[in-house]
Coordinates of C-alpha atoms in Angstrom, one line a residue:
M1 CA 0.0 0.0 0.0
P2 CA 1.6 3.3 -1.1
V3 CA 1.1 5.1 2.2
R4 CA 3.7 6.6 4.6
V5 CA 2.1 5.6 7.9
R6 CA 1.8 2.4 9.9
V7 CA -0.8 2.3 12.7
T8 CA -0.7 0.0 15.8
A9 CA -3.1 0.0 18.7
V10 CA -1.7 0.5 22.3
P11 CA -4.0 -0.2 25.4
A12 CA -4.4 2.9 27.5
A13 CA -6.5 4.3 30.4
D14 CA -9.1 6.7 29.3
D15 CA -8.5 9.2 32.1
Q16 CA -4.7 9.5 32.0
P17 CA -3.6 7.9 28.7
L18 CA -0.1 9.4 28.6
S19 CA 0.9 9.1 32.2
S20 CA 2.9 5.8 32.1
F21 CA 4.7 6.8 28.9
L22 CA 5.7 10.2 30.2
R23 CA 7.0 8.8 33.4
E24 CA 9.1 6.1 31.7
A25 CA 10.4 8.4 29.0
A26 CA 11.4 11.1 31.5
A27 CA 13.3 8.6 33.6
A28 CA 15.0 6.8 30.6
S29 CA 18.7 7.4 29.9
P30 CA 20.0 8.0 26.3
E31 CA 21.5 4.5 26.3
D32 CA 18.2 2.9 27.2
D33 CA 17.0 1.0 24.1
A34 CA 14.8 -1.5 25.9
S35 CA 11.6 -0.2 24.3
P36 CA 10.7 -1.9 20.9
G37 CA 10.7 0.2 17.7
P38 CA 11.7 3.8 17.3
E39 CA 11.3 6.1 20.3
P40 CA 8.3 8.4 19.8
A41 CA 9.4 11.6 18.3
V42 CA 5.9 13.1 18.4
I43 CA 3.0 13.1 20.9
A44 CA -0.3 14.0 19.4
I45 CA -3.3 15.2 21.4
P46 CA -6.7 16.5 20.3
V47 CA -8.1 20.0 20.5
R48 CA -11.9 20.3 20.1
S49 CA -13.6 23.4 18.7
P50 CA -15.4 25.3 21.4
G51 CA -18.9 24.6 20.1
E52 CA -22.0 26.8 20.4
S53 CA -21.6 27.5 24.1
G54 CA -17.8 27.7 24.4
V55 CA -15.4 30.6 23.9
A56 CA -12.1 28.8 23.5
P57 CA -10.9 25.5 21.9
V58 CA -10.8 22.6 24.4
P59 CA -7.6 20.6 24.9
G60 CA -8.5 16.9 24.9
A61 CA -7.1 13.6 26.2
G62 CA -3.5 13.8 27.5
A63 CA -3.3 17.6 27.7
A64 CA -3.4 17.8 31.5
E65 CA -0.7 15.2 31.8
L66 CA 1.6 17.2 29.5
D67 CA 1.2 20.4 31.4
G68 CA 3.9 19.3 33.9
Y69 CA 6.4 18.9 31.0
L70 CA 5.6 22.0 29.0
T71 CA 7.1 25.4 29.7
V72 CA 3.6 26.8 29.6
R73 CA 0.2 25.2 29.9
A74 CA -1.3 23.4 26.8
A75 CA -4.2 25.8 26.9
D76 CA -1.8 28.8 26.6
I77 CA 0.1 27.2 23.7
I78 CA -3.3 26.7 21.9
A79 CA -4.3 30.3 22.5
C80 CA -1.0 31.7 21.4
S81 CA -1.0 29.6 18.3
E82 CA -4.5 30.9 17.5
L83 CA -5.7 27.4 17.2
T84 CA -9.5 27.2 16.8
G85 CA -9.9 23.5 17.0
R86 CA -11.0 23.3 13.3
P87 CA -10.4 19.8 11.9
G88 CA -7.0 19.7 10.2
E89 CA -5.4 22.5 12.2
I90 CA -2.0 21.8 13.7
A91 CA 0.1 23.6 16.3
Q92 CA 3.4 22.3 17.7
S93 CA 5.6 22.6 20.7
V94 CA 8.6 20.8 22.2
I95 CA 9.2 19.1 25.5
Q96 CA 12.2 17.5 27.0
L97 CA 11.7 13.9 28.1
G98 CA 14.8 12.7 29.9
A99 CA 17.6 13.2 27.5
R100 CA 15.4 13.4 24.4
P101 CA 13.4 16.3 22.9
C102 CA 9.9 15.3 21.8
S103 CA 7.5 17.3 19.6
V104 CA 4.0 17.8 20.8
V105 CA 1.3 18.2 18.2
F106 CA -2.0 19.8 19.0
A107 CA -4.4 18.5 16.4
G108 CA -7.7 20.2 15.7
V109 CA -10.6 17.7 15.7
G110 CA -13.6 20.0 15.5
D111 CA -16.6 18.3 17.0
A112 CA -14.8 14.9 16.9
S113 CA -17.3 13.5 14.4
P114 CA -16.1 10.8 12.0
A115 CA -15.8 13.3 9.2
A116 CA -13.8 15.7 11.4
L117 CA -11.5 13.0 12.6
R118 CA -10.8 11.8 9.1
R119 CA -9.6 15.3 8.2
A120 CA -7.6 15.5 11.5
G121 CA -5.9 12.1 10.8
A122 CA -4.9 13.1 7.3
A123 CA -3.4 16.4 8.5
L124 CA -1.5 14.7 11.2
A125 CA -0.2 12.0 8.8
R126 CA 1.2 14.7 6.5
R127 CA 3.2 16.2 9.4
L128 CA 4.8 13.1 10.7
P129 CA 8.5 12.5 10.0
V130 CA 9.2 9.4 8.0
G131 CA 10.9 6.6 10.0
R132 CA 9.9 8.0 13.4
A133 CA 7.1 7.1 15.8
A134 CA 4.2 9.1 17.2
L135 CA 2.1 8.4 20.3
C136 CA -1.4 9.6 19.7
S137 CA -4.3 10.1 22.2
V138 CA -6.7 11.7 19.8
V139 CA -9.3 9.0 19.8
V140 CA -8.4 7.2 23.1
A141 CA -12.0 7.0 24.4
E142 CA -13.9 7.9 21.2
P143 CA -16.6 5.5 19.8
D144 CA -15.6 2.7 17.4
E145 CA -16.7 4.5 14.3
S146 CA -14.6 7.5 15.3
V147 CA -11.5 5.4 15.8
Q148 CA -12.0 3.8 12.4
A149 CA -12.5 7.2 10.7
F150 CA -9.3 8.6 12.3
V151 CA -7.2 5.7 11.2
E152 CA -8.6 5.8 7.7
G153 CA -7.6 9.5 7.6
L154 CA -4.1 8.8 8.8
L155 CA -3.6 6.1 6.1
L156 CA -5.3 7.8 3.2
G157 CA -3.9 11.2 3.9
S158 CA -0.4 9.8 3.6
Y159 CA -1.1 8.1 0.3
Q160 CA 1.4 8.8 -2.5
Y161 CA 1.5 7.7 -6.1
T162 CA 4.7 8.5 -8.0
L163 CA 6.7 7.3 -11.0
K164 CA 9.5 9.8 -10.4
S165 CA 13.0 8.5 -11.1
A166 CA 14.2 9.9 -7.7
A167 CA 12.3 9.0 -4.5
P168 CA 10.3 11.9 -3.2
G169 CA 11.8 11.7 0.3
P170 CA 13.3 9.3 2.9
A171 CA 12.3 5.7 2.6
G172 CA 10.3 4.0 5.3
L173 CA 7.1 4.6 7.2
A174 CA 6.1 6.8 10.1
E175 CA 4.6 4.8 12.9
V176 CA 1.5 5.9 14.8
R177 CA 0.9 4.2 18.2
L178 CA -2.7 4.8 18.7
L179 CA -3.8 4.8 22.4
L180 CA -7.1 3.1 22.9
A181 CA -9.1 2.7 26.1
G182 CA -11.7 -0.1 26.5
P183 CA -11.7 -3.8 26.0
P184 CA -8.7 -5.5 24.2
D185 CA -10.8 -6.3 21.1
R186 CA -10.9 -2.6 20.2
A187 CA -7.5 -3.1 18.6
A188 CA -9.4 -4.9 15.8
L189 CA -10.8 -1.6 14.8
V190 CA -7.3 -0.6 13.5
G191 CA -7.1 -3.8 11.4
R192 CA -10.5 -3.1 9.9
S193 CA -9.6 0.4 9.0
V194 CA -6.4 -0.8 7.4
T195 CA -8.4 -3.2 5.2
V196 CA -10.6 -0.4 4.0
A197 CA -7.7 2.0 3.4
E198 CA -5.8 -0.7 1.5
A199 CA -8.8 -1.1 -0.8
V200 CA -9.1 2.6 -1.4
A201 CA -5.4 2.8 -2.1
L202 CA -5.8 0.0 -4.6
A203 CA -8.5 1.9 -6.4
R204 CA -6.3 5.0 -6.5
D205 CA -3.4 3.0 -7.8
L206 CA -5.4 1.4 -10.6
A207 CA -6.9 4.8 -11.7
N208 CA -3.6 6.7 -11.4
T209 CA -1.7 4.2 -13.6
P210 CA -0.9 5.8 -16.9
S211 CA -2.9 4.5 -19.9
M212 CA 0.2 3.6 -21.8
T213 CA 0.4 0.7 -19.3
K214 CA -3.3 0.4 -18.5
S215 CA -4.9 -1.4 -21.4
P216 CA -8.1 -3.4 -20.9
A217 CA -6.0 -6.5 -20.9
W218 CA -3.7 -5.1 -18.2
L219 CA -6.7 -4.2 -16.1
A220 CA -8.1 -7.7 -16.5
G221 CA -4.7 -9.1 -15.5
E222 CA -4.7 -7.0 -12.4
A223 CA -8.2 -8.2 -11.5
T224 CA -7.1 -11.8 -12.0
R225 CA -4.0 -11.4 -9.8
I226 CA -6.1 -9.7 -7.0
A227 CA -8.7 -12.4 -7.2
A228 CA -6.2 -15.2 -6.7
T229 CA -5.0 -13.6 -3.4
R230 CA -8.4 -12.5 -2.0
G231 CA -10.6 -15.6 -2.3
L232 CA -12.5 -14.5 -5.4
S233 CA -13.3 -16.4 -8.6
C234 CA -12.5 -14.6 -11.8
R235 CA -13.7 -14.8 -15.4
I236 CA -12.4 -12.7 -18.3
W237 CA -14.1 -12.3 -21.6
T238 CA -11.7 -11.9 -24.6
E239 CA -12.6 -10.0 -27.7
A240 CA -13.6 -13.2 -29.5
E241 CA -15.8 -14.2 -26.6
L242 CA -17.5 -10.8 -26.5
A243 CA -18.2 -11.1 -30.2
R244 CA -19.6 -14.6 -29.7
D245 CA -22.0 -13.4 -27.0
Q246 CA -22.9 -10.2 -28.8
F247 CA -21.6 -7.5 -26.3
G248 CA -22.0 -4.8 -29.0
G249 CA -21.5 -1.9 -26.7
L250 CA -18.0 -3.0 -25.5
L251 CA -17.0 -4.1 -29.0
G252 CA -18.2 -0.8 -30.6
V253 CA -16.5 1.4 -28.1
G254 CA -13.3 -0.6 -28.3
S255 CA -13.3 -0.9 -32.1
G256 CA -11.1 2.2 -32.6
S257 CA -8.2 0.9 -30.4
A258 CA -5.5 -1.5 -31.2
R259 CA -6.0 -2.8 -27.6
P260 CA -9.3 -4.8 -27.6
P261 CA -11.9 -4.7 -24.8
R262 CA -12.4 -7.1 -21.9
L263 CA -15.3 -7.9 -19.6
I264 CA -14.1 -8.7 -16.1
E265 CA -16.3 -10.8 -13.7
L266 CA -15.2 -11.2 -10.1
S267 CA -17.3 -13.4 -7.7
Y268 CA -17.5 -13.5 -3.9
Q269 CA -19.7 -16.2 -2.5
P270 CA -19.7 -16.6 1.3
P271 CA -21.6 -19.5 2.8
H272 CA -25.3 -19.1 3.6
A273 CA -25.6 -15.8 1.7
R274 CA -29.2 -14.9 1.1
R275 CA -28.8 -11.9 -1.1
H276 CA -26.9 -11.3 -4.3
V277 CA -25.6 -7.9 -5.2
V278 CA -24.0 -7.0 -8.6
L279 CA -21.6 -4.1 -8.8
I280 CA -20.8 -2.7 -12.2
G281 CA -18.0 -0.4 -13.0
K282 CA -17.2 1.7 -16.1
G283 CA -13.7 0.6 -17.2
I284 CA -12.7 3.0 -19.9
T285 CA -8.9 2.8 -19.6
F286 CA -8.5 6.0 -21.7
D287 CA -11.2 8.2 -23.2
S288 CA -10.1 10.3 -26.1
G289 CA -13.8 10.8 -27.0
G290 CA -13.4 8.6 -30.1
L291 CA -14.3 10.4 -33.3
S292 CA -16.2 12.9 -31.2
L293 CA -12.8 13.9 -30.1
K294 CA -12.2 15.7 -26.8
P295 CA -10.1 18.9 -26.6
N296 CA -6.6 18.3 -25.1
D297 CA -7.4 19.8 -21.7
S298 CA -10.4 17.5 -21.3
M299 CA -8.1 14.4 -22.0
K300 CA -5.7 15.1 -19.2
L301 CA -7.6 13.2 -16.6
M302 CA -8.9 10.5 -18.8
K303 CA -6.5 7.8 -17.5
T304 CA -8.9 7.9 -14.5
D305 CA -12.0 7.3 -16.6
M306 CA -12.1 3.7 -15.3
A307 CA -12.4 4.9 -11.7
G308 CA -15.7 3.2 -11.3
G309 CA -14.2 -0.1 -12.4
A310 CA -11.3 0.5 -10.1
A311 CA -13.7 1.0 -7.2
V312 CA -15.5 -2.3 -8.0
I313 CA -12.2 -4.3 -8.2
A314 CA -11.0 -2.7 -4.9
T315 CA -14.3 -3.3 -3.2
M316 CA -14.3 -7.0 -4.2
S317 CA -10.7 -7.3 -2.9
A318 CA -11.8 -6.5 0.7
L319 CA -15.0 -8.4 1.1
A320 CA -13.6 -11.6 2.5
R321 CA -11.4 -9.8 5.0
L322 CA -14.4 -7.8 6.2
G323 CA -16.6 -10.8 6.4
A324 CA -19.4 -9.4 4.2
P325 CA -22.4 -11.7 4.5
V326 CA -23.8 -11.2 1.0
R327 CA -22.9 -12.7 -2.4
V328 CA -21.3 -10.1 -4.6
T329 CA -20.5 -10.2 -8.3
G330 CA -18.3 -7.4 -9.7
L331 CA -18.4 -6.6 -13.4
V332 CA -16.0 -4.2 -15.1
A333 CA -16.7 -3.3 -18.7
A334 CA -13.2 -2.4 -19.9
A335 CA -12.4 -0.7 -23.2
E336 CA -10.3 2.1 -24.7
N337 CA -12.1 4.8 -26.6
M338 CA -9.8 5.9 -29.5
P339 CA -10.3 7.4 -33.0
S340 CA -9.1 5.5 -36.0
G341 CA -10.3 4.1 -39.3
T342 CA -12.0 1.3 -37.5
A343 CA -13.6 3.4 -34.7
L344 CA -17.3 3.6 -34.0
R345 CA -18.9 6.4 -36.1
V346 CA -21.6 8.9 -35.3
G347 CA -24.8 7.5 -36.7
D348 CA -23.8 3.8 -36.3
V349 CA -26.4 1.5 -34.7
I350 CA -25.0 -1.1 -32.3
R351 CA -26.8 -4.2 -30.8
H352 CA -26.2 -4.7 -27.1
Y353 CA -26.2 -7.9 -25.1
G354 CA -29.7 -9.1 -25.1
G355 CA -30.6 -7.6 -28.5
R356 CA -31.5 -4.0 -27.8
T357 CA -30.3 -1.5 -30.4
V358 CA -28.8 1.9 -29.9
E359 CA -28.1 4.7 -32.3
V360 CA -24.7 6.4 -31.5
L361 CA -25.1 10.1 -31.8
N362 CA -21.9 11.0 -29.9
T363 CA -18.9 8.6 -29.5
D364 CA -17.8 10.5 -26.4
A365 CA -20.9 9.2 -24.6
E366 CA -19.3 5.8 -24.5
G367 CA -19.4 4.9 -20.9
R368 CA -23.2 4.3 -21.0
L369 CA -22.6 2.0 -24.0
V370 CA -20.3 -0.4 -22.2
L371 CA -22.3 -0.2 -19.0
A372 CA -25.5 -1.1 -20.9
D373 CA -23.9 -4.5 -22.0
A374 CA -22.9 -5.2 -18.4
L375 CA -26.3 -4.3 -17.0
A376 CA -28.1 -6.4 -19.5
Y377 CA -25.9 -9.4 -18.8
A378 CA -26.4 -9.0 -15.1
D379 CA -30.1 -9.0 -15.5
A380 CA -30.3 -11.9 -17.9
V381 CA -27.7 -14.2 -16.5
L382 CA -26.8 -13.3 -12.9
A383 CA -30.4 -12.5 -11.7
P384 CA -29.3 -10.4 -8.8
D385 CA -31.5 -8.9 -6.0
V386 CA -29.8 -5.5 -6.4
V387 CA -27.6 -3.8 -9.0
V388 CA -25.3 -0.8 -8.3
D389 CA -23.2 0.8 -11.0
L390 CA -20.4 3.4 -10.7
A391 CA -19.1 5.5 -13.5
T392 CA -17.3 8.8 -14.3
L393 CA -20.2 9.3 -16.6
T394 CA -21.1 12.9 -17.2
G395 CA -19.6 16.4 -16.8
A396 CA -23.1 17.5 -15.9
A397 CA -22.9 15.7 -12.6
R398 CA -19.6 17.4 -11.8
V399 CA -21.0 20.8 -12.6
A400 CA -24.1 20.1 -10.4
L401 CA -22.3 18.7 -7.4
G402 CA -18.6 19.6 -7.7
S403 CA -15.9 17.2 -6.4
V404 CA -17.0 16.4 -2.8
M405 CA -20.0 14.2 -3.5
A406 CA -21.5 12.0 -6.3
A407 CA -24.9 11.9 -7.9
L408 CA -27.1 9.0 -6.9
Y409 CA -30.0 7.7 -9.0
A410 CA -32.1 4.8 -7.8
T411 CA -35.3 3.0 -8.7
D412 CA -35.9 1.9 -5.1
D413 CA -36.3 4.3 -2.2
G414 CA -35.0 1.8 0.4
L415 CA -31.9 1.2 -1.6
A416 CA -31.3 4.9 -2.1
A417 CA -31.7 5.6 1.6
A418 CA -29.3 2.8 2.5
L419 CA -26.6 4.1 0.1
L420 CA -27.1 7.7 1.3
D421 CA -26.6 6.5 4.8
A422 CA -23.5 4.5 3.8
G423 CA -22.1 7.5 2.0
T424 CA -22.5 9.7 5.0
A425 CA -21.0 7.2 7.4
S426 CA -18.0 6.3 5.1
G427 CA -17.1 9.7 3.9
D428 CA -18.1 9.0 0.3
R429 CA -21.1 11.3 0.2
L430 CA -24.0 11.1 -2.2
W431 CA -26.8 13.4 -3.3
R432 CA -30.0 11.8 -4.7
M433 CA -31.0 13.1 -8.1
P434 CA -34.4 12.5 -9.9
L435 CA -35.1 10.0 -12.6
A436 CA -37.3 12.6 -14.3
E437 CA -39.7 10.8 -16.7
E438 CA -40.2 14.0 -18.6
Y439 CA -36.8 13.5 -20.1
R440 CA -37.2 9.9 -21.2
A441 CA -38.7 10.7 -24.7
G442 CA -35.5 12.6 -25.6
L443 CA -33.7 9.3 -25.9
D444 CA -36.0 7.9 -28.6
S445 CA -34.4 7.2 -32.0
P446 CA -36.1 6.9 -35.4
V447 CA -33.8 4.0 -36.4
A448 CA -33.1 2.1 -33.1
D449 CA -34.6 1.3 -29.8
L450 CA -32.7 4.2 -28.2
A451 CA -30.2 7.0 -28.9
N452 CA -27.1 7.2 -26.7
V453 CA -27.6 11.0 -26.1
A454 CA -30.8 13.1 -26.0
G455 CA -31.5 15.8 -28.5
G456 CA -33.0 19.2 -28.1
P457 CA -32.2 22.2 -25.9
G458 CA -32.3 22.4 -22.2
R459 CA -31.3 18.8 -21.5
A460 CA -30.2 17.4 -18.2
G461 CA -27.1 15.4 -19.2
S462 CA -26.7 13.4 -16.0
I463 CA -30.4 12.5 -15.8
D464 CA -30.4 11.6 -19.5
A465 CA -27.5 9.2 -18.9
A466 CA -29.2 7.6 -15.9
L467 CA -32.5 7.1 -17.8
F468 CA -30.5 5.5 -20.6
L469 CA -28.9 3.0 -18.2
R470 CA -32.3 2.2 -16.6
E471 CA -33.5 0.7 -19.9
F472 CA -31.0 -2.2 -19.4
T473 CA -31.8 -3.1 -15.8
G474 CA -34.7 -5.3 -16.4
G475 CA -36.8 -3.5 -13.7
R476 CA -34.5 -4.8 -10.9
A477 CA -33.7 -2.7 -7.8
W478 CA -30.9 -0.5 -9.2
A479 CA -28.8 2.4 -8.3
H480 CA -26.4 4.5 -10.5
L481 CA -23.6 6.5 -9.0
D482 CA -22.3 9.2 -11.3
I483 CA -18.9 9.9 -9.8
A484 CA -17.4 12.1 -12.5
G485 CA -16.6 14.9 -10.0
A486 CA -15.8 12.9 -6.9
A487 CA -13.5 10.4 -8.5
R488 CA -10.7 13.0 -9.1
A489 CA -9.1 15.7 -7.1
T490 CA -6.9 18.5 -8.2
A491 CA -5.2 19.0 -4.7
D492 CA -4.8 17.3 -1.4
D493 CA -7.8 17.9 0.9
G494 CA -8.4 16.0 4.0
E495 CA -8.1 12.2 3.4
T496 CA -8.3 12.9 -0.4
T497 CA -5.1 13.2 -2.3
K498 CA -4.4 14.8 -5.6
G499 CA -5.3 12.5 -8.5
A500 CA -7.6 9.5 -8.3
T501 CA -9.6 9.5 -5.0
G502 CA -10.9 5.9 -4.9
F503 CA -14.4 7.3 -4.4
G504 CA -17.1 4.7 -3.9
T505 CA -14.9 2.0 -2.4
R506 CA -15.5 3.0 1.3
L507 CA -19.2 3.5 0.6
L508 CA -19.7 0.1 -1.0
L509 CA -17.7 -1.7 1.7
H510 CA -19.7 0.0 4.5
W511 CA -22.9 -1.0 2.8
L512 CA -22.0 -4.6 1.9
A513 CA -20.4 -5.3 5.2
A514 CA -23.7 -4.4 6.8
G515 CA -25.5 -6.9 4.6
A516 CA -26.4 -4.6 1.7
P517 CA -29.6 -3.1 3.1
A518 CA -32.3 -2.4 2.2
A519 CA -34.2 -2.6 -1.1
T520 CA -37.9 -2.6 -0.6
A521 CA -39.9 -5.6 -1.7

């Protein structure tokens, strides 16, 4: 996992979590190397925002114990640093513990909600020296979900993807020793958070990989490799097999590239599972727009146009470790959308899996074409209880919602509510959008069953795309996540790092680990 932080749980008292460490460290001599691992170079304690009734930020667990070692009280340092307690704020001081200096970090945690703690963890991770250790009391007595959120922030905030010829800094990891009060089994929270963060990092890695490497066959190979180590079965459709089974959307979109398409199917089947969920990800490994060519600036992020497929593969990789109790099949429709003499043309009519025909009026609306094949296959062959697809599908969704949340469309209110809740709890936030029937007629074609884009002025592009996809779901409980904005970031922000974000992975894992509630009957 390309992160700079390793987290371990350390049992602690909730009232005085730092006392024993401070006493031992102050009494230790420079030659004392009895303690395992690197000596902590940092002590991190939380600072809450004052809230509605307060007037000053509130030092949290461990602050009172540090007062005897600081030259001034912790509260005075916080005041002089003009720390407000806002999540992600950092102030530092130094204490002398025996013969060693030690940095003290005051970390703003806001209201200590999971969202605030993710941001606080990410900010702390970016300040930790590589190869050194930190002792952290930020979540010592916080609820389980808060502990997990903080650990995810630590790990994901330190994520790095680089292909530079020179390493960006010192090798090695920073170590965070996380003080936790309560029963010993609370240490398992760290392991669970690591599993989730590893999955998100995998999704980011897959999406950040340059497209000169990332062909549909390469992505299928990565999925096969991951399946072999994570208890999954895997099937890959080659170009010939796609032609045999009439996956016309995948074949049409991939026809302009020298690197043919693939359909990836990953399966997770725990014993006694009563529900079957199909996840479908758009896997366009590079999107030039095809003959409806994008301008250069619009192509710069198109190596990440398979972010939905990356999230599906990453989610599948973690299901067994999290003990998800539902059967899950992951489909990734992988193709490269390129212009050439063999490329799909505007005005062509393609026949999708299952026989439905579509008139192609814009070759840059290709994601819906490959997803349509996968949706139709899932309906006809896999017969799931629920289908959820993820795709960087429309610029309209990005314009509407920006980069901090994704658009959710759903045919089932219970499913929509469950995904909204999972998004809020996981940090992958969603906003429900309407499947407005008034727009459906715009997708009619005079020569085919459907057109891939709607005509006429005043169209709602993201809604049009969702309505198009709905035609291939067979009336099953279905949700569509348009992640075009949230899948990519232009700068580090909280636990999000510049480049691919891995959006959707945490949301799906939270939902599936809880049993994939709750489509209505």
